[in-house]
GROMACS .gro file of C-alpha atoms in nm:
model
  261
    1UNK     CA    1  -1.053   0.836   1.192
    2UNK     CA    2  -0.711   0.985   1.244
    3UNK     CA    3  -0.791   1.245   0.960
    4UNK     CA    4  -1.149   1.333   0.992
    5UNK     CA    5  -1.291   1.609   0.817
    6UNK     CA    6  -0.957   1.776   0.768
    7UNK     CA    7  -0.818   1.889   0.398
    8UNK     CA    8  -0.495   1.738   0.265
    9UNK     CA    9  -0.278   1.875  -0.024
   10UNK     CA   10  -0.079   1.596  -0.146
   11UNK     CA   11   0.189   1.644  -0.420
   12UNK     CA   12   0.379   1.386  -0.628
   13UNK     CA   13   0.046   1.182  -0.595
   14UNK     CA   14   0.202   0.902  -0.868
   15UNK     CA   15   0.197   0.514  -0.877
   16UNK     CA   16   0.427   0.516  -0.546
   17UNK     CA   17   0.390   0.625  -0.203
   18UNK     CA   18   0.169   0.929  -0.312
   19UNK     CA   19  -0.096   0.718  -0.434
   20UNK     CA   20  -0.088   0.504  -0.133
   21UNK     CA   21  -0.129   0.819   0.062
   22UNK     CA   22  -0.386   0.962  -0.154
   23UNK     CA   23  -0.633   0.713  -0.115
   24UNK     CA   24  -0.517   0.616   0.255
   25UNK     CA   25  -0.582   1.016   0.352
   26UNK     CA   26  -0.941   1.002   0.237
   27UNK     CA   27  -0.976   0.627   0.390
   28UNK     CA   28  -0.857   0.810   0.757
   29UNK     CA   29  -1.152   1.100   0.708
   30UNK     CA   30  -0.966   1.381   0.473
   31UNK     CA   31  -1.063   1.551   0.157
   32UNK     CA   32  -0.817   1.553  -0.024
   33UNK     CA   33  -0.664   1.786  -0.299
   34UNK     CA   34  -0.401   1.645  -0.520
   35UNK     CA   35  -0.139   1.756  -0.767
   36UNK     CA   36   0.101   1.585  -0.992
   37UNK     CA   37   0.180   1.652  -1.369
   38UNK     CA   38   0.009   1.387  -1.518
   39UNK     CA   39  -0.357   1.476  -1.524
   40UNK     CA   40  -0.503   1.107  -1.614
   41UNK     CA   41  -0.334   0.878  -1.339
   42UNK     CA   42  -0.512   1.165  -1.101
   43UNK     CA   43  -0.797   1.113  -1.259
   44UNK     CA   44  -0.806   0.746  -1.169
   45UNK     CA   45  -0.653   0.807  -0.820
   46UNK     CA   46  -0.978   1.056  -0.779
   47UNK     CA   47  -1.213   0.796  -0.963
   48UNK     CA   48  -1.100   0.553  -0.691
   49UNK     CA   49  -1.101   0.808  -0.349
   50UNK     CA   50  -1.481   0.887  -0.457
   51UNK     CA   51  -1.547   0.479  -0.539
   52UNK     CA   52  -1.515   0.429  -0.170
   53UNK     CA   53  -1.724   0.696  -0.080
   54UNK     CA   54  -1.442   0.993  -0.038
   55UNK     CA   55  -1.410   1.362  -0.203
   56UNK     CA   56  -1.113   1.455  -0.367
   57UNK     CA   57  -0.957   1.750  -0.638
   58UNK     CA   58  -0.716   1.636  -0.860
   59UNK     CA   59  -0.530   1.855  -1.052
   60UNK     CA   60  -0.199   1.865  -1.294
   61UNK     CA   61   0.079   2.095  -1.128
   62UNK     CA   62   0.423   2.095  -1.182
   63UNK     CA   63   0.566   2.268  -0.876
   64UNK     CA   64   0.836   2.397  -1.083
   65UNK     CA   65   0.589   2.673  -1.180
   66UNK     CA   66   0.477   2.873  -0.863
   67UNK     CA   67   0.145   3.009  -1.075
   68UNK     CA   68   0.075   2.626  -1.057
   69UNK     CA   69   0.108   2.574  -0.681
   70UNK     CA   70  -0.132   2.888  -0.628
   71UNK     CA   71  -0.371   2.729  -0.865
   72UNK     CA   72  -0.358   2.395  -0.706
   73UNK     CA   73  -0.430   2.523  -0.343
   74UNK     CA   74  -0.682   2.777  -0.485
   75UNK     CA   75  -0.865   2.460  -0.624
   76UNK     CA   76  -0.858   2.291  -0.278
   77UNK     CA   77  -0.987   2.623  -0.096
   78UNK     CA   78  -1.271   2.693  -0.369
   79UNK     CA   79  -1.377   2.350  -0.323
   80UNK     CA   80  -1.318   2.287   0.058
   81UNK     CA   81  -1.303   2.579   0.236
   82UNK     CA   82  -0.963   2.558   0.385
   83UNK     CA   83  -0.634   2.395   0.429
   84UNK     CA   84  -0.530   2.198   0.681
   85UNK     CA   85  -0.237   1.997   0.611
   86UNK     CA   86   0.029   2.044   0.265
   87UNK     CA   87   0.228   1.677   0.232
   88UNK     CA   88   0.509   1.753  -0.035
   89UNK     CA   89   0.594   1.463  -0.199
   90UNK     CA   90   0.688   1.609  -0.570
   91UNK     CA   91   1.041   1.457  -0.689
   92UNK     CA   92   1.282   1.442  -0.960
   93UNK     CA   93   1.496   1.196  -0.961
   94UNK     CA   94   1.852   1.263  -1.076
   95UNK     CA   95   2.088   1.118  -1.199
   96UNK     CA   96   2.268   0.765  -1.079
   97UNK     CA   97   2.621   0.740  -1.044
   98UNK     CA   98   2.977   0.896  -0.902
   99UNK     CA   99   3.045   1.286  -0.852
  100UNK     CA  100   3.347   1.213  -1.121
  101UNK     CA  101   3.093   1.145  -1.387
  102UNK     CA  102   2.772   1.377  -1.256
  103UNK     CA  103   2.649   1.636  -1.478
  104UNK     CA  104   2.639   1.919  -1.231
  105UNK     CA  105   2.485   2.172  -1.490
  106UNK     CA  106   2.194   1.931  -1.454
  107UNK     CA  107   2.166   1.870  -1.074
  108UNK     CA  108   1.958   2.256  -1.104
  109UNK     CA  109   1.616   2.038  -1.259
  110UNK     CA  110   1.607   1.839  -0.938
  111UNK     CA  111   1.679   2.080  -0.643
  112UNK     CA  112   1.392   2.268  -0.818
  113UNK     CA  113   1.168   1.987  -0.812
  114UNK     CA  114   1.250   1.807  -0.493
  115UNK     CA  115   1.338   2.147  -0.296
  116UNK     CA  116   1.277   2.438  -0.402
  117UNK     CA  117   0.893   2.270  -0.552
  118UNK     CA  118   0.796   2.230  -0.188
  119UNK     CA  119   0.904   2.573  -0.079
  120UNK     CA  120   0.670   2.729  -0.370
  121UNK     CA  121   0.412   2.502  -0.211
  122UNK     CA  122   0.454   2.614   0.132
  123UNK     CA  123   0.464   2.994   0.052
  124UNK     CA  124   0.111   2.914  -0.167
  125UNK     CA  125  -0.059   2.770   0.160
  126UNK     CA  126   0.066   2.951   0.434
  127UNK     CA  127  -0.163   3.253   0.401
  128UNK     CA  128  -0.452   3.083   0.436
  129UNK     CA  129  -0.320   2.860   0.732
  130UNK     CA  130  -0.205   3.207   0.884
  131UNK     CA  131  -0.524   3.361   0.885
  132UNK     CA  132  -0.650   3.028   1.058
  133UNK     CA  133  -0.360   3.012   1.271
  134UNK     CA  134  -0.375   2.655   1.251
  135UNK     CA  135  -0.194   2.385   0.972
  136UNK     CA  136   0.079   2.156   0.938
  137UNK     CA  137   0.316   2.046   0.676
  138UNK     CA  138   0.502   1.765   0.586
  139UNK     CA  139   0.791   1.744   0.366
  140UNK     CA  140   0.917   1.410   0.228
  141UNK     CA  141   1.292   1.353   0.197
  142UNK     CA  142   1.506   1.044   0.146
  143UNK     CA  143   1.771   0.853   0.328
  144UNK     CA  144   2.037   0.925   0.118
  145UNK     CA  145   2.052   1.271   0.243
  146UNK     CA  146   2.162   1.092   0.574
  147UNK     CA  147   2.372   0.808   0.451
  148UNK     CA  148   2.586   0.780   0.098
  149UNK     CA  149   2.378   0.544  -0.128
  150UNK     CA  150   2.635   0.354  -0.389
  151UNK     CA  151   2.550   0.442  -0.696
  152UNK     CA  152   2.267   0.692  -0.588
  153UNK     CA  153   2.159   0.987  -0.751
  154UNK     CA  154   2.378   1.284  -0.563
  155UNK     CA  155   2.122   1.548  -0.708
  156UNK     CA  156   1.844   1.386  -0.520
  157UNK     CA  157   2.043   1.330  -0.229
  158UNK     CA  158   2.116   1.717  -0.218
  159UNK     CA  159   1.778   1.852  -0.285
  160UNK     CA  160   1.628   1.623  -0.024
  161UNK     CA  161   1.904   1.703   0.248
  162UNK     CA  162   1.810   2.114   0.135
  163UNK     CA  163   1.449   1.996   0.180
  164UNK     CA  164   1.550   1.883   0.592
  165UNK     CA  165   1.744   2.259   0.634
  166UNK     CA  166   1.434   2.412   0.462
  167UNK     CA  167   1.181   2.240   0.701
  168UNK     CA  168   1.362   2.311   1.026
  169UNK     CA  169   1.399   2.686   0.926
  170UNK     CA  170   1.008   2.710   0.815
  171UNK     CA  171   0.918   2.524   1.157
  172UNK     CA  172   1.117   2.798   1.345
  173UNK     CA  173   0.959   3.095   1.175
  174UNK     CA  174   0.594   2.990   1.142
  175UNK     CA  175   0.522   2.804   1.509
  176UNK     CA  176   0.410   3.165   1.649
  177UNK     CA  177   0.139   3.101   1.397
  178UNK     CA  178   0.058   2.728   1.541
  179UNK     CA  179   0.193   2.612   1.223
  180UNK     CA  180   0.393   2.279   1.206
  181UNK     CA  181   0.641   2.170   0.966
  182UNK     CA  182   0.796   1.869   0.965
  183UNK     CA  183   0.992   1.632   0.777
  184UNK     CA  184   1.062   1.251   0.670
  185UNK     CA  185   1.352   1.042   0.521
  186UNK     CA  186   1.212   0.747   0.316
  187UNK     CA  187   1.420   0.460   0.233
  188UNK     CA  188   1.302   0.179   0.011
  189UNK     CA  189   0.949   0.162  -0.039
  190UNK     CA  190   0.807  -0.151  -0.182
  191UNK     CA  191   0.531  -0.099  -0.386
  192UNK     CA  192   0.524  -0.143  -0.798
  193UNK     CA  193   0.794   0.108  -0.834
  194UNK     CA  194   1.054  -0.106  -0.676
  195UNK     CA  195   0.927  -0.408  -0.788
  196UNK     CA  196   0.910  -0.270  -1.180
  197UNK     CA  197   1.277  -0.156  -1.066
  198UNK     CA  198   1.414  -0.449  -0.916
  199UNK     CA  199   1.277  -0.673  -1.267
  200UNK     CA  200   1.470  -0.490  -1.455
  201UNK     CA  201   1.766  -0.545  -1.267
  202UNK     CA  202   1.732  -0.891  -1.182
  203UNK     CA  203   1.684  -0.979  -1.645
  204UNK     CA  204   2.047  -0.803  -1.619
  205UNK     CA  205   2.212  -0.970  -1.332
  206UNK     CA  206   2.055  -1.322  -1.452
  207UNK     CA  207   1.886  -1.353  -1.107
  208UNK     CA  208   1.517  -1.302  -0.961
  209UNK     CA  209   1.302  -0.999  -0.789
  210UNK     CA  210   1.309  -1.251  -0.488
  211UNK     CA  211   1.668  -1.272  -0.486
  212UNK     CA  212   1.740  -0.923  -0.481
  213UNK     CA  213   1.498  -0.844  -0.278
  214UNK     CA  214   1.596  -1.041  -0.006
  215UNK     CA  215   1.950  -0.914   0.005
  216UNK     CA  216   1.821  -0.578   0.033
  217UNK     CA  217   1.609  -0.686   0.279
  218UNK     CA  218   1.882  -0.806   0.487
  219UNK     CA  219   2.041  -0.463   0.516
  220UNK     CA  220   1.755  -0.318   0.697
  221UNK     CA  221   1.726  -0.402   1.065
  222UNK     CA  222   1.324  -0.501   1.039
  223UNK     CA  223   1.397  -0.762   0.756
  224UNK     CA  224   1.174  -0.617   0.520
  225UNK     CA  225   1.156  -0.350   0.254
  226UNK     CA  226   0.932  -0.109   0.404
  227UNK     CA  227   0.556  -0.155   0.214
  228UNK     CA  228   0.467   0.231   0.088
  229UNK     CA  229   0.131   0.157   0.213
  230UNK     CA  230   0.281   0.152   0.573
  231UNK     CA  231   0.522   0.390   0.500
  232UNK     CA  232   0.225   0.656   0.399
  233UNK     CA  233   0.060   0.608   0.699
  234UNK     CA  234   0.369   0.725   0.912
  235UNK     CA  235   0.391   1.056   0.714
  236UNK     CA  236  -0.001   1.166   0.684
  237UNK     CA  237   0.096   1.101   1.106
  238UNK     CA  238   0.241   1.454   1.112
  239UNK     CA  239  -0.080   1.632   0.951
  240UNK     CA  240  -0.319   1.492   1.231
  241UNK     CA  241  -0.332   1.583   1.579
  242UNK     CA  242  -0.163   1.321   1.708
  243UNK     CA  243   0.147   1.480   1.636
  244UNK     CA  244   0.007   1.896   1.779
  245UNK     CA  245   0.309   1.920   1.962
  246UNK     CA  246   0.581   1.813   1.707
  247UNK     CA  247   0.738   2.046   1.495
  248UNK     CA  248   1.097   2.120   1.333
  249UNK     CA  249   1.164   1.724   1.333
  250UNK     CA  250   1.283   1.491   1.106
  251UNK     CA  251   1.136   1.093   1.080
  252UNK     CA  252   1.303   0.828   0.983
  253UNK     CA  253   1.085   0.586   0.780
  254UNK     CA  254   1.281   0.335   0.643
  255UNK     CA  255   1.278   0.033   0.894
  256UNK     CA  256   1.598   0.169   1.015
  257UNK     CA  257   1.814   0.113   0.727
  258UNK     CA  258   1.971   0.468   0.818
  259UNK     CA  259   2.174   0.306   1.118
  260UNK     CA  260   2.268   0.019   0.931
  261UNK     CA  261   2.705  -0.003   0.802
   0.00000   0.00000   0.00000
């Protein structure tokens, strides 16, 4: 199993990607130790991870609040022992829309979140993968930090291109310790999210889910929107040991939408 008796920390574990991670984590071997701010969708996310035979912590955080992250990776050492691998995947999502009409003022909620969120998280684990000298971390950013997304939320965009800078600087200063930190940028995922998403917008535009679907398919070079599920599996990559010898880089996981005009 590619994550055998290792110990995951997995933020943002909601009805997206994070669950899909979550439960594929402890599937691949892991224990795993999650956070997110609603305490009763973990609860079901655990209720399913120990269903199938797994162990997992599950715990509200909001990674605004640094107390929060140290409680969080306290819970996963009391219960576990250690820390291997940190996967930041907390977000807020911004606003939609043009710079002319952004509220800048409010752009400060989701850099915290999306940025600064998974810096708190790495400075609460990195003592204890010091003293081990031994741990990786993962931190999940988007597309649009890469490539302007009309329409997109600019906040996002900016606290997930912040995230990149962050992860290459942290990767620099923390190898001497045989830590790794790497990053990802996501494109669509398809999963209930998007497909919640894309209902609404197809009642509004007087067309179907299939319909839009399909033209956003088009614009990616594998044809398909990228299933979260597979998606998942390309991040929890970077906390095994296939990936010992990677550090500072930045994934694309988006079936290559990032090179398409």
């Amino acid at each position: 199993m590619l994550l055998k008796d290792k110990v995951i920390i997995i933020t943002g574990v909601g009805p997206g990607m994070g669950r899909a991670m979550a439960k594929i984590a402890a599937e691949e071997g892991a224990s795993v130790v999650m956070g997110a701010r609603k305490q009763a969708f973990l609860d079901e996310v655990k209720a399913e991870i120990e269903a199938a035979g797994g162990q997992a912590v599950a715990l509200s955080t909001d990674v605004s609040d640094r107390a929060q992250c140290d409680r969080l990776v306290a819970a996963g050492i009391e219960r576990f022992g250690r820390i291997d691998g940190l996967v930041n995947s907390a977000y807020a999502p911004g606003e939609n829309g043009p710079f002319d009409d952004a509220d800048i003022e409010g752009w400060a909620h989701t850099i915290d979140v999306a940025c600064m969120g998974s810096a708190r998280m790495a400075q609460a684990v990195l003592p204890h993968m010091k003293a081990r000298r031994e741990g990786a971390i993962v931190n999940v950013a988007t597309m649009q930090s890469l490539k302007h997304l009309q329409g997109g939320s600019l906040s996002y965009a900016i606290a997930k291109g912040a995230l990149v800078t962050a992860s290459r600087q942290l990767a620099a200063e923390v190898g001497q310790y045989n830590i790794r930190v790497n990053a990802t940028r996501m494109g669509w995922l398809w999963g209930d999210p998007v497909r919640n998403a894309l209902e609404g917008m197809a009642s509004h535009m007087n067309t179907t889910v299939e319909a839009i679907a399909e033209g956003v398919a088009q614009r990616i070079p594998l044809g398909v929107i990228p299933p979260e599920e597979e998606c998942g599996k390309s991040v929890l990559m970077f906390v095994s040991d296939y990936t010992k010898m990677v550090t500072g880089a930045v994934l694309d996981i988006n079936g290559g939408e990032w090179m398409a005009p």
